[in-house]
Short mmCIF file of C-alpha atoms in Angstrom, two decimals:
data_model
loop_
_atom_site.label_atom_id
_atom_site.label_comp_id
_atom_site.label_asym_id
_atom_site.label_seq_id
_atom_site.Cartn_x
_atom_site.Cartn_y
_atom_site.Cartn_z
CA MET H 1 42.18 42.16 49.60
CA THR H 2 41.83 43.49 53.03
CA ALA H 3 44.41 42.95 55.69
CA GLU H 4 41.89 41.08 57.82
CA SER H 5 41.20 38.14 55.41
CA PRO H 6 44.12 35.88 54.71
CA GLU H 7 44.91 35.28 51.06
CA LYS H 8 44.05 31.75 49.85
CA LYS H 9 46.82 29.90 48.11
CA ILE H 10 46.43 27.03 45.68
CA VAL H 11 49.00 24.38 46.34
CA VAL H 12 49.72 22.07 43.40
CA ASP H 13 51.15 18.73 44.33
CA GLU H 14 53.42 17.70 41.44
CA ASP H 15 54.36 14.42 43.10
CA TRP H 16 51.14 12.70 41.99
CA LYS H 17 52.17 13.03 38.33
CA LYS H 18 55.44 11.24 39.03
CA GLN H 19 53.59 8.54 40.97
CA VAL H 20 51.08 7.93 38.13
CA GLU H 21 53.89 7.77 35.59
CA ALA H 22 55.76 5.24 37.75
CA GLU H 23 52.61 3.10 38.07
CA LYS H 24 52.09 3.17 34.30
CA GLU H 25 55.68 2.10 33.71
CA ALA H 26 55.37 -0.73 36.24
CA PHE H 27 52.18 -1.92 34.54
CA ARG H 28 53.89 -1.87 31.11
CA ARG H 29 56.81 -3.90 32.46
CA MET H 30 54.42 -6.40 34.03
CA GLN H 31 52.55 -6.84 30.72
CA GLN H 32 55.81 -7.39 28.86
CA GLU H 33 56.87 -10.04 31.37
CA GLU H 34 53.52 -11.81 31.02
CA LYS H 35 53.93 -11.89 27.24
CA LYS H 36 57.38 -13.44 27.59
CA THR H 37 56.14 -16.18 29.94
CA GLU H 38 52.84 -16.75 28.12
CA LYS H 39 52.79 -20.16 26.50
CA PRO H 40 50.90 -20.62 23.24
CA ARG H 41 47.78 -22.74 23.46
CA PRO H 42 48.48 -26.28 22.35
CA LEU H 43 46.96 -27.21 19.02
CA PRO H 44 44.85 -30.33 18.76
CA PRO H 45 46.62 -33.26 17.16
CA ALA H 46 46.40 -33.39 13.38
CA SER H 47 43.90 -36.02 12.34
CA PHE H 48 41.41 -36.84 9.64
CA SER H 49 38.56 -36.11 12.06
CA PHE H 50 40.00 -32.70 12.90
CA LEU H 51 40.32 -31.83 9.21
CA VAL H 52 36.76 -32.94 8.48
CA THR H 53 35.22 -31.07 11.41
CA THR H 54 37.20 -27.93 10.54
CA LEU H 55 35.81 -27.97 6.99
CA ALA H 56 32.32 -28.69 8.33
CA ASN H 57 32.55 -25.73 10.72
CA GLN H 58 33.60 -23.50 7.83
CA ALA H 59 30.57 -24.71 5.88
CA MET H 60 28.30 -23.91 8.84
CA VAL H 61 29.77 -20.41 9.07
CA SER H 62 29.17 -19.99 5.33
CA LEU H 63 25.57 -21.14 5.75
CA GLY H 64 25.07 -18.54 8.48
CA LEU H 65 24.40 -21.27 11.05
CA LEU H 66 27.41 -20.24 13.15
CA PRO H 67 28.89 -16.76 13.62
CA ASN H 68 32.19 -16.02 11.97
CA PRO H 69 34.80 -16.44 14.74
CA LEU H 70 36.69 -13.33 13.60
CA THR H 71 33.81 -10.90 13.10
CA HIS H 72 31.24 -12.55 15.43
CA GLN H 73 28.62 -11.91 12.74
CA THR H 74 26.55 -14.38 10.75
CA GLN H 75 26.50 -14.10 7.01
CA CYS H 76 25.13 -16.52 4.45
CA ARG H 77 27.29 -17.37 1.45
CA LEU H 78 25.71 -20.33 -0.30
CA ASP H 79 28.40 -20.63 -2.98
CA GLU H 80 31.11 -20.81 -0.32
CA ALA H 81 29.10 -23.34 1.70
CA GLN H 82 28.64 -25.46 -1.42
CA HIS H 83 32.40 -25.36 -1.98
CA PHE H 84 33.10 -26.73 1.52
CA ILE H 85 30.43 -29.42 1.16
CA ASP H 86 31.89 -30.43 -2.21
CA THR H 87 35.37 -30.52 -0.65
CA LEU H 88 34.11 -32.88 2.05
CA GLN H 89 32.53 -35.07 -0.64
CA ILE H 90 35.87 -35.21 -2.47
CA LEU H 91 37.56 -36.28 0.77
CA TYR H 92 34.89 -38.94 1.20
CA ASP H 93 35.44 -40.26 -2.33
CA LYS H 94 39.24 -40.11 -2.31
CA THR H 95 39.68 -41.73 1.09
CA GLU H 96 37.32 -44.63 0.42
CA GLY H 97 38.83 -47.79 1.90
CA ASN H 98 41.35 -45.85 4.02
CA ARG H 99 39.06 -44.57 6.79
CA THR H 100 38.22 -46.14 10.11
CA PRO H 101 34.53 -46.94 10.67
CA GLU H 102 34.35 -43.99 13.11
CA GLU H 103 35.83 -41.60 10.53
CA THR H 104 33.40 -42.86 7.90
CA ALA H 105 30.44 -42.41 10.24
CA LEU H 106 31.58 -38.89 11.17
CA LEU H 107 32.06 -37.83 7.57
CA GLU H 108 28.74 -39.30 6.44
CA GLU H 109 26.86 -37.64 9.30
CA LEU H 110 28.49 -34.27 8.67
CA LEU H 111 27.76 -34.43 4.94
CA HIS H 112 24.14 -35.35 5.65
CA GLN H 113 23.66 -32.54 8.19
CA LEU H 114 25.38 -29.96 5.98
CA ARG H 115 23.27 -30.87 2.96
CA LEU H 116 20.09 -30.59 5.03
CA GLY H 117 21.29 -27.24 6.37
CA TYR H 118 22.09 -26.06 2.86
CA LEU H 119 18.60 -26.96 1.62
CA SER H 120 17.00 -25.33 4.64
CA VAL H 121 18.88 -22.08 4.14
CA GLN H 122 18.24 -22.15 0.40
CA GLU H 123 14.48 -22.56 1.01
CA ARG H 124 14.48 -19.76 3.56
CA ILE H 125 16.26 -17.43 1.14
CA SER H 126 13.97 -18.31 -1.75
CA GLY H 127 10.86 -17.71 0.36
CA GLY H 128 9.98 -21.34 0.98
CA PRO H 129 8.34 -22.59 4.16
CA PRO H 130 10.30 -22.08 7.38
CA PRO H 131 12.25 -25.10 8.60
CA GLY H 132 10.02 -27.64 10.33
CA GLU H 133 6.89 -26.58 8.49
CA GLN H 134 5.58 -28.43 5.50
CA GLU H 135 3.68 -26.93 2.63
CA PRO H 136 0.03 -27.94 2.67
CA SER H 137 -0.52 -30.96 0.53
CA SER H 138 -2.92 -30.61 -2.32
CA PRO H 139 -6.09 -32.72 -2.14
CA ILE H 140 -6.24 -35.57 -4.58
#
């Protein structure tokens, strides 16, 4: 270089690396403190209604009517759905005379809705008419 033009120097500021590292460490400590103070969500009280609705929700997931809460995808498994519906029917039969009228009504309604849903999905899979549409009746 010529004597007339001053030489340009690159100045590297190493302090920013220390500052970023300190911020990362502070963030990690803050997350650890939050985990320590985080209270688990309270579970609903155990009840017959909770058990029945849990099984019904599993059946709806198996029918593909609700997304799987873990994968967020819908997938139809008719054999699994049938298993949950049969399990609810066993609960209905085995608890006869020991349910409140509200529990009986809930269980009967869920069984009815699940069976209709099962038939609807089964028809859709087998190529039957879409739900809500009837096959044309044959003239007599």
